[in-house]
Short mmCIF file of C-alpha atoms in Angstrom, two decimals:
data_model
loop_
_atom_site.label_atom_id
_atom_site.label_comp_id
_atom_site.label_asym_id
_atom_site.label_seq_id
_atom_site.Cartn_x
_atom_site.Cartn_y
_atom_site.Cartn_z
CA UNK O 1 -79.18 12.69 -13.97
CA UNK O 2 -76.28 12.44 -16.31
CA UNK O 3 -72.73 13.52 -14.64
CA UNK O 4 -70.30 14.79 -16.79
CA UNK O 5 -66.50 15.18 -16.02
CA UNK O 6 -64.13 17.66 -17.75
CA UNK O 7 -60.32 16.75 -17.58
CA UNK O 8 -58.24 19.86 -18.54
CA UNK O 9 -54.34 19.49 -18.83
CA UNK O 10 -52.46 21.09 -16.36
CA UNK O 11 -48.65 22.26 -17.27
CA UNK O 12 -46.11 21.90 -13.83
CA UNK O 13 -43.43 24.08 -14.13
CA UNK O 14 -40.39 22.44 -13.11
CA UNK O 15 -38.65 23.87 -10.16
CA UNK O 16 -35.25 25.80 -10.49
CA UNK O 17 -32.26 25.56 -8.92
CA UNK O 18 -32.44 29.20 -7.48
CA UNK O 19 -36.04 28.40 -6.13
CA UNK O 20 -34.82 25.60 -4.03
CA UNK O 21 -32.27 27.75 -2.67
CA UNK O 22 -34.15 30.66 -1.78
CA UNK O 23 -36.46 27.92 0.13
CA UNK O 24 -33.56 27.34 2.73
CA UNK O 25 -32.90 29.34 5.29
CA UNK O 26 -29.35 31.93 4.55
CA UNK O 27 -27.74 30.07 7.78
CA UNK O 28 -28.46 26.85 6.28
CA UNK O 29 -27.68 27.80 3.02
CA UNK O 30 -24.33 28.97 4.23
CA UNK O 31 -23.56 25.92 6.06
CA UNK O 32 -24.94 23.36 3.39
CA UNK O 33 -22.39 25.50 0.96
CA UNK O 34 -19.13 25.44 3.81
CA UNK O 35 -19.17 22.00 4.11
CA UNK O 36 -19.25 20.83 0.33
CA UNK O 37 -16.25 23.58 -0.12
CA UNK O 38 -14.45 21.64 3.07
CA UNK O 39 -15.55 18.20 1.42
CA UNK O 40 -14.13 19.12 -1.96
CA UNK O 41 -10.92 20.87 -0.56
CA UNK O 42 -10.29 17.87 1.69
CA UNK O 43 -10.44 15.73 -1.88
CA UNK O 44 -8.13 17.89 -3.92
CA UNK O 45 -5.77 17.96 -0.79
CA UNK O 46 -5.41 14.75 -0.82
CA UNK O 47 -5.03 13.76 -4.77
CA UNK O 48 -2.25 16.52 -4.27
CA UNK O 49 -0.51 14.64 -1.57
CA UNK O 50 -1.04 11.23 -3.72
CA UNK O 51 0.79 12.98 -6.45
CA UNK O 52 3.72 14.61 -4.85
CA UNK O 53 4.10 11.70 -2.65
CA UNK O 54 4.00 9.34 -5.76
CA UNK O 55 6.73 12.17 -7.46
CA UNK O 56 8.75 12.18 -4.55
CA UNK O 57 9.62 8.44 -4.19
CA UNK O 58 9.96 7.39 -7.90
CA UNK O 59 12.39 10.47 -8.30
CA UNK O 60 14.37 9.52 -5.55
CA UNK O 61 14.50 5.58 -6.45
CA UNK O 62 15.37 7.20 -10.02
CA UNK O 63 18.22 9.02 -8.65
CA UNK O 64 19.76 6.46 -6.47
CA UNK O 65 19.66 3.86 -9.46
CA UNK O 66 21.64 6.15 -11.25
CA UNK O 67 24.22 6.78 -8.86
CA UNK O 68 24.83 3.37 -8.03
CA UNK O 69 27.92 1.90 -10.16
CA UNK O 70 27.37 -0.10 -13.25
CA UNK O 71 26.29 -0.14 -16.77
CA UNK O 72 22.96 -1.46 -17.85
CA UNK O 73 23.63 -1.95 -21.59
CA UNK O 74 27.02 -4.79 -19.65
CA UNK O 75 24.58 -5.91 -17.53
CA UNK O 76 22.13 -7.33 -20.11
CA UNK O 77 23.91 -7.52 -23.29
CA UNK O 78 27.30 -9.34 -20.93
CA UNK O 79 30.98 -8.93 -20.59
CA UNK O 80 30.75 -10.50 -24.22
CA UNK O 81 29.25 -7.61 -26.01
CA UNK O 82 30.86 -5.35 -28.61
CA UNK O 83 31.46 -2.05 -28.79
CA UNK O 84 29.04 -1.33 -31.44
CA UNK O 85 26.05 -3.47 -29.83
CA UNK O 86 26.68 -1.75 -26.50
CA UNK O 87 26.70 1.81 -28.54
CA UNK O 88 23.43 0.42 -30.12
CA UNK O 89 21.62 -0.88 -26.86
CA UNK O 90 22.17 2.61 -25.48
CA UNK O 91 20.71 4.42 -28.58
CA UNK O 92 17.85 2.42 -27.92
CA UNK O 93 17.03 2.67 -24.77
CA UNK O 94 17.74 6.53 -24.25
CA UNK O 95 21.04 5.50 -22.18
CA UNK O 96 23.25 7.84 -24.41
CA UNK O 97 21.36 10.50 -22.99
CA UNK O 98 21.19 13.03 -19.90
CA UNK O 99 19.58 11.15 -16.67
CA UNK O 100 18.40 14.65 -14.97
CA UNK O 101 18.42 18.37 -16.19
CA UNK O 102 21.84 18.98 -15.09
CA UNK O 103 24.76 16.98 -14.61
CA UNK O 104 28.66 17.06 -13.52
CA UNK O 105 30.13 15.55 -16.69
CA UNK O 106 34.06 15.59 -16.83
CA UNK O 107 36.24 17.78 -19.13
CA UNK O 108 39.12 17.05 -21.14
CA UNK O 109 41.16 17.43 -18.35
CA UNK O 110 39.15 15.05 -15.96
CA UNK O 111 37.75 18.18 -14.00
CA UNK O 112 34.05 17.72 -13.07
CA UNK O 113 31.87 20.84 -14.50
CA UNK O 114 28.26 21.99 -13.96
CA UNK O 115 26.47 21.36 -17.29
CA UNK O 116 22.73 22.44 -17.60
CA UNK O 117 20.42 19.83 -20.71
CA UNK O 118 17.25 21.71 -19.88
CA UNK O 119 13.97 19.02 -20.99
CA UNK O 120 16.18 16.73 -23.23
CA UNK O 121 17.34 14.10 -20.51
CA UNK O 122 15.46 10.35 -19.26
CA UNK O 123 13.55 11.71 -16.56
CA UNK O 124 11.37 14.81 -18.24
CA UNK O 125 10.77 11.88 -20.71
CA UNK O 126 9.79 9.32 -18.68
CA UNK O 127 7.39 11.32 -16.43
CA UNK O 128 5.65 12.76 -19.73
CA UNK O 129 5.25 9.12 -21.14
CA UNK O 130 4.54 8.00 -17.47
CA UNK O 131 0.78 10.75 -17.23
CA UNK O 132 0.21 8.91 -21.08
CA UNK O 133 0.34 5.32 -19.69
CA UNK O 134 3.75 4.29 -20.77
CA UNK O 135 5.89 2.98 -17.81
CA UNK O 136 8.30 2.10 -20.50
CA UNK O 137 10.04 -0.89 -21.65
CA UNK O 138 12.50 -3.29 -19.73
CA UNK O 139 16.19 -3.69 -21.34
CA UNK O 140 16.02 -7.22 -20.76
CA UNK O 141 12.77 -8.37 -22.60
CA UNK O 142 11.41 -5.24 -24.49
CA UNK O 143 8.02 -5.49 -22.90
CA UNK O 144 6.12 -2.97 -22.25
CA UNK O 145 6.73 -2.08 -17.96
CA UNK O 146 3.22 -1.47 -17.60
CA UNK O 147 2.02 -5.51 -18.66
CA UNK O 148 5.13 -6.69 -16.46
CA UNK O 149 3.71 -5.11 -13.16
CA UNK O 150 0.05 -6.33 -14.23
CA UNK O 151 1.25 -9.99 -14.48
CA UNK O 152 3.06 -9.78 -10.92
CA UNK O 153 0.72 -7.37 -8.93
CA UNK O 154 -2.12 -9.65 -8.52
CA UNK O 155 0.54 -12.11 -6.38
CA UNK O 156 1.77 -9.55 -4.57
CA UNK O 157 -1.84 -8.25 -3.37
CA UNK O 158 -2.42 -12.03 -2.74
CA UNK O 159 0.57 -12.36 -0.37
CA UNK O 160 -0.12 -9.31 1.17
CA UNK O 161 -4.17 -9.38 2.30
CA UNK O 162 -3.60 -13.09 3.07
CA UNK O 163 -0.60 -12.20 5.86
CA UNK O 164 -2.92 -9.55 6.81
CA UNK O 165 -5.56 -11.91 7.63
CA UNK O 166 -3.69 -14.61 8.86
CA UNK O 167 -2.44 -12.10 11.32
CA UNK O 168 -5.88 -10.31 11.90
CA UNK O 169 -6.95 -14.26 12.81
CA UNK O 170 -4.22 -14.54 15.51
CA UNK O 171 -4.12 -11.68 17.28
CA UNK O 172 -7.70 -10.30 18.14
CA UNK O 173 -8.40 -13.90 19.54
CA UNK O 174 -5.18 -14.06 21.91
CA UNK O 175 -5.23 -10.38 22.59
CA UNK O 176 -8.79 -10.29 23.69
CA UNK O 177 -7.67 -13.55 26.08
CA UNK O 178 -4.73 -11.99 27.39
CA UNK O 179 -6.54 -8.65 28.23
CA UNK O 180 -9.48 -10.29 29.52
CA UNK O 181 -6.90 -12.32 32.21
CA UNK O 182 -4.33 -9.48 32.58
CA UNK O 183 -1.86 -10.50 34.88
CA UNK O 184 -2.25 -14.24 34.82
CA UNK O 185 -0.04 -17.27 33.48
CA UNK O 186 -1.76 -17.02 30.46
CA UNK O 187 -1.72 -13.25 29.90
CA UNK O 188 2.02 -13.89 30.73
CA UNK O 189 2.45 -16.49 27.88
CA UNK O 190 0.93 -14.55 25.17
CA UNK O 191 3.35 -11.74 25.93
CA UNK O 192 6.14 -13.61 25.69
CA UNK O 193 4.75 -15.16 22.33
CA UNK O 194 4.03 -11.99 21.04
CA UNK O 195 7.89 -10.61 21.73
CA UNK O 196 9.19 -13.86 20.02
CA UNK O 197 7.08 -13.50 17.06
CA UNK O 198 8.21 -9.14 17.00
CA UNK O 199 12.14 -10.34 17.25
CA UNK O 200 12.49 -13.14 14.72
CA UNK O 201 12.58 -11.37 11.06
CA UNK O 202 11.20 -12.94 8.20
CA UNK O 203 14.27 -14.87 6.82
CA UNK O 204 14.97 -16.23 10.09
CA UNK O 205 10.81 -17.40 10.15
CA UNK O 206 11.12 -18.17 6.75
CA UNK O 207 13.71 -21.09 6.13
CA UNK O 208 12.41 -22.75 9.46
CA UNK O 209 9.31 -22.97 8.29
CA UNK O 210 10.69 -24.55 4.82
CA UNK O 211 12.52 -27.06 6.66
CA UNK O 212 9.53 -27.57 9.21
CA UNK O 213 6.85 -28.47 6.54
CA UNK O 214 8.32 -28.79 3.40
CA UNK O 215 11.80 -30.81 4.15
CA UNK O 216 11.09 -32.89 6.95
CA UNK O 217 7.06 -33.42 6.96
CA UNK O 218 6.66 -33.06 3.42
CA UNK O 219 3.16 -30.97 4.07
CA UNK O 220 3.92 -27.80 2.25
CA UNK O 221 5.43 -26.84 -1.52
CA UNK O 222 8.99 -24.93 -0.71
CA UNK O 223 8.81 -22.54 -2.78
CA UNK O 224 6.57 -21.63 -6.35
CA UNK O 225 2.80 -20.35 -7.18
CA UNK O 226 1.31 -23.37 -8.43
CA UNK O 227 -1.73 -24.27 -5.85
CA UNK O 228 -3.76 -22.92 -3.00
CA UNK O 229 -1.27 -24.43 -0.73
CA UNK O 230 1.50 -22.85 -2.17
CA UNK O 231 0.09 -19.36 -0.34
CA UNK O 232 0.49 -20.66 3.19
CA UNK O 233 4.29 -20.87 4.17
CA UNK O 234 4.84 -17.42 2.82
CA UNK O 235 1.81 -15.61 3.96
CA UNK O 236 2.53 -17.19 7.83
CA UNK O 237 6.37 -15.60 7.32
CA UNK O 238 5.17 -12.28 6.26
CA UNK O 239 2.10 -11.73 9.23
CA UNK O 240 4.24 -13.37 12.01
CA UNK O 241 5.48 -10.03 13.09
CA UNK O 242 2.25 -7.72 12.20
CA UNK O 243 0.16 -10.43 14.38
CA UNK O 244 2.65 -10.14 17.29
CA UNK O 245 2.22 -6.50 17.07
CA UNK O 246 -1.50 -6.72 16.47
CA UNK O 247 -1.54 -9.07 19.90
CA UNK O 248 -0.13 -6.25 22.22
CA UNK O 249 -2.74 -3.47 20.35
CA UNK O 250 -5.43 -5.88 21.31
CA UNK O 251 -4.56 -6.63 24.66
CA UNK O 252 -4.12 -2.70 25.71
CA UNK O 253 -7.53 -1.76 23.90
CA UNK O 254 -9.06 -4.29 25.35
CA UNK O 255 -7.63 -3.55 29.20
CA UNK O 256 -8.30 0.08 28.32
CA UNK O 257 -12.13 -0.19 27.01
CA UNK O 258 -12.99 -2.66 29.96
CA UNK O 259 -13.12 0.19 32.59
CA UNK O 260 -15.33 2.40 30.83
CA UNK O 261 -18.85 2.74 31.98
CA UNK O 262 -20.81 0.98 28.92
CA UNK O 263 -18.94 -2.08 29.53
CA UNK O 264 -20.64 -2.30 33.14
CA UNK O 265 -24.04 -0.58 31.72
CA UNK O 266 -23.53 -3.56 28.91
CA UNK O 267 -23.03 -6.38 32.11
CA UNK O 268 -25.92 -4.94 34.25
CA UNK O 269 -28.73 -5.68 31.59
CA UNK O 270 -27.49 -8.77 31.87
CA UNK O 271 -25.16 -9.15 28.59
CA UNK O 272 -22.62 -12.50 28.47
CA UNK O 273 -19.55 -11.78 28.81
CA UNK O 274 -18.33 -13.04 25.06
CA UNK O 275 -21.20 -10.47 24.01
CA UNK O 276 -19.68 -7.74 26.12
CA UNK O 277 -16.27 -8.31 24.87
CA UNK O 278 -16.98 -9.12 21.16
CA UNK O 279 -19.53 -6.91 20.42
CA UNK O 280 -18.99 -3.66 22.49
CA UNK O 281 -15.44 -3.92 23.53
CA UNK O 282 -13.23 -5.26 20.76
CA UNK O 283 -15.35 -2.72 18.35
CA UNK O 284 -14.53 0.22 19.95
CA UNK O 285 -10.83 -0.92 20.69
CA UNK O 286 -9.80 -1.90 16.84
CA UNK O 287 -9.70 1.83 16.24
CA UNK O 288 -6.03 1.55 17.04
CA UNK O 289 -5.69 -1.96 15.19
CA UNK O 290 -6.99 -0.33 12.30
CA UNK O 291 -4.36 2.47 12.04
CA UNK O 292 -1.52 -0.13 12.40
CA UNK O 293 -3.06 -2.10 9.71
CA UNK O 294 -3.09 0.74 7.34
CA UNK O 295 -0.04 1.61 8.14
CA UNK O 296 1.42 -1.64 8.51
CA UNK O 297 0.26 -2.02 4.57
CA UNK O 298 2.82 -0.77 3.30
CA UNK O 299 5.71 -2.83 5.33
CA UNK O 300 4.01 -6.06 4.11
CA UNK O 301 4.58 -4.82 0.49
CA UNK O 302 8.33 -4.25 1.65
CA UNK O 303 8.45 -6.94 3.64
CA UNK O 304 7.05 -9.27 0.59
CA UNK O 305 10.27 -8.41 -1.27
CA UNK O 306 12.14 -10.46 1.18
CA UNK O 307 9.73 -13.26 1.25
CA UNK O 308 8.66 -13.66 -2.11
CA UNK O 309 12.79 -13.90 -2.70
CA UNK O 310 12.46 -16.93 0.14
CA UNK O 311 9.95 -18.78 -1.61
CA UNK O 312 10.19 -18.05 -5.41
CA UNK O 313 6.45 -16.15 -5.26
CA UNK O 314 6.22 -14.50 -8.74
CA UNK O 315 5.27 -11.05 -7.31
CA UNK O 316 6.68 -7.75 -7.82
CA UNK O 317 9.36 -7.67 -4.85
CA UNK O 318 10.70 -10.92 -7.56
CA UNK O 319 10.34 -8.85 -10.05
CA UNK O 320 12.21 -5.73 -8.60
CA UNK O 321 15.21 -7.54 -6.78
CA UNK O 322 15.80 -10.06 -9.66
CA UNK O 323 14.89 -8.52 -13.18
CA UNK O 324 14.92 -4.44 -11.57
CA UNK O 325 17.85 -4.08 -9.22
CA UNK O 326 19.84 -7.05 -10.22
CA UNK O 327 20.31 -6.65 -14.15
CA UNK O 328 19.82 -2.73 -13.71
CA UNK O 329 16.26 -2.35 -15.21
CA UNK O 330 15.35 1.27 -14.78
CA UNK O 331 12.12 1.27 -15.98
CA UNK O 332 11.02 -1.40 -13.85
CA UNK O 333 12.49 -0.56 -10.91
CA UNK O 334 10.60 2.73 -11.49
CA UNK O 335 7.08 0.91 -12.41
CA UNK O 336 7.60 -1.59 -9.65
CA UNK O 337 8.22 1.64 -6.70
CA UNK O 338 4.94 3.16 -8.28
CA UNK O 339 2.62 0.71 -8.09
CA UNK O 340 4.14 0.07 -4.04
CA UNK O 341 3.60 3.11 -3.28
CA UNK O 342 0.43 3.99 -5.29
CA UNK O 343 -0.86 0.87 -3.03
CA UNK O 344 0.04 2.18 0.09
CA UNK O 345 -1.35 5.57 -0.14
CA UNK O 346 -4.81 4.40 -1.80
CA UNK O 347 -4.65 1.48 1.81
CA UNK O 348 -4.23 4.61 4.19
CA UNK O 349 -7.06 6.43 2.02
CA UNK O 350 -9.33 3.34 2.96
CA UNK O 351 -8.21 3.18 6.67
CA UNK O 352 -9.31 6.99 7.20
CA UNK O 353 -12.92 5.37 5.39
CA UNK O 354 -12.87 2.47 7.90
CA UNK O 355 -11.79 4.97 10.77
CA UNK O 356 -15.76 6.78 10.07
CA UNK O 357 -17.55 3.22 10.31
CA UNK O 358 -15.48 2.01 13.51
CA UNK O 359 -16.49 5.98 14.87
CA UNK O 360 -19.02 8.35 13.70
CA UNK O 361 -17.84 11.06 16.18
CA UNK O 362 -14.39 10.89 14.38
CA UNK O 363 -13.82 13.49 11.65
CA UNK O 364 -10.89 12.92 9.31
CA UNK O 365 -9.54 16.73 8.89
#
């Protein structure tokens, strides 16, 4: 017997969109649909709190570096200039021009008037260049704002993460001891550690360091960016206070989560005690440490303009104070306020991420 098999081709009609739906059930439907509306609302919320947030800062910084006495074009060009190169530096730079849409210029008489410019003034200008890329260019070099930032940004991230790990280091291991022995010589100690290292700001930490381990041990680089090493005296200045702070957060979590009733399921099945407190306890009790860190983000970045001053670290608080604020650099004194705050906002987008992992049962709203 001779078997003979007959293949025929079989078309599969691909399966629409409107089939798929009609498959669900209409409460499920509804439901699937609510929560991708919420999801995308919640996104568009919060680009439009980025951007107004972002607006609201640089305009202010804009307006206060106006107000503030002085001359940019004598700043850079000197006491030296002439006339005609100061007229010239101004034509250049747009300085000849409105700052706002309105201003209070004085009459022939020396009687301040309300004067309306409408769109032809610096700051319509610089926001429209600003959504194309261009930060501008700084008076002082004629370099393009936006390459400035990139060159000192990287240090300033550096600083920043590395304080927040040095001080990440210090406290969860001397908050979980001090809440695990609350009440005792050591818990004691630690406090009182903890409330030196909140009251001593960072140019009072700063210098004693330098003269600790740079003047009389010789350890430590005093100041500069030119090895691994040269990370450590600043970094310690700028996460001495956050780790103090971070100390007390851990110690009440960790007092707090040690009465609830998984801790003594956790020590009934017969659990150590490190794995009780490092594994169940301390997880559930950096929820807290977690907001201050994203919050505390954003006081590091401040805070590095004070310690980057201390110890000659090429970041952007260097950049702002000396070559921004000092010679009267608009534009980057705007770019360097940006790219702070831009920072911040994106840190507290990523705490509200971390907030989900730490706690499924939270829901950011």
């Amino acid at each position: 017997m001779r078997a003979t098999f007959v293949f025929a081709a079989t078309r599969i009609a691909p399966l629409s969109p409107n089939l798929l739906l009609s498959a669900l059930d209409p409460s499920e439907l509804t439901r699937l649909l609510c929560g991708m509306r919420h999801k995308l609302f919640g996104v568009l919320r919060r680009i439009g709190f980025l951007v107004l947030v972002v607006w609201t800062v640089v305009s202010l910084v804009t307006l206060l570096i106006e107000l503030v006495p002085g001359d940019p074009a004598v700043a850079t060009l000197g006491d030296q200039a002439t006339p005609e190169q100061l007229a010239q530096f101004r034509a250049k730079h747009g300085l000849d021009r409105p700052a706002f849409f309105f201003g209070f210029p004085r009459d022939n008489q020396g009687r301040r008037t309300f004067q309306w410019y409408g769109l032809d003034n610096r700051y319509d200008d610089y926001w429209v260049a600003a959504l194309h890329g261009n930060l501008g260019t700084s008076f002082r070099t004629d370099r393009p704002v936006f390459d400035l930032i990139l060159e000192r940004y990287p240090a300033t991230i550096e600083l920043a993460i590395t304080a927040m790990l040095i001080a990440v280091c210090i406290a969860i291991p001397l908050g979980v001891i001090a809440g695990k022995n609350r009440g005792t010589l050591t818990d004691n100690a630690l406090s009182v550690v903890a409330l030196v290292g909140i009251s001593l700001p960072g140019f009072v930490i700063g210098p004693m360091l330098v003269y600790l381990f740079a003047v009389k041990l010789g350890w430590l680089a005093p100041s500069g960016r030119f090895d691994w090493s040269d990370i450590i005296l600043p970094a310690f200045t700028l996460g001495a206070a956050l780790s103090a702070i971070l100390t007390r957060m851990v110690r009440s979590s960790v007092i707090e989560e040690l009465h609830e009733n998984y801790v003594r399921t956790a020590r009934a099945k017969g659990l150590s005690e490190r794995k009780v407190l490092y594994k169940h306890v301390l997880k559930n009790g950096l929820i807290p440490v977690v907001t201050v860190l994203g919050l505390q983000l954003g006081v590091l970045l401040a805070g590095a303009i004070i310690t980057e001053k201390i110890f000659g670290w090429p970041g952007l608080g260097l950049l702002l104070v000396e070559d921004g604020i000092g010679k009267r650099d608009y534009g980057v004194v705007q770019g360097c306020v940006l790219a702070i705050r831009t920072t911040y906002i994106v840190a507290n987008t990523l705490t509200d991420i971390v907030y989900r992992w730490l706690d499924p049962r939270i829901r950011i709203q």
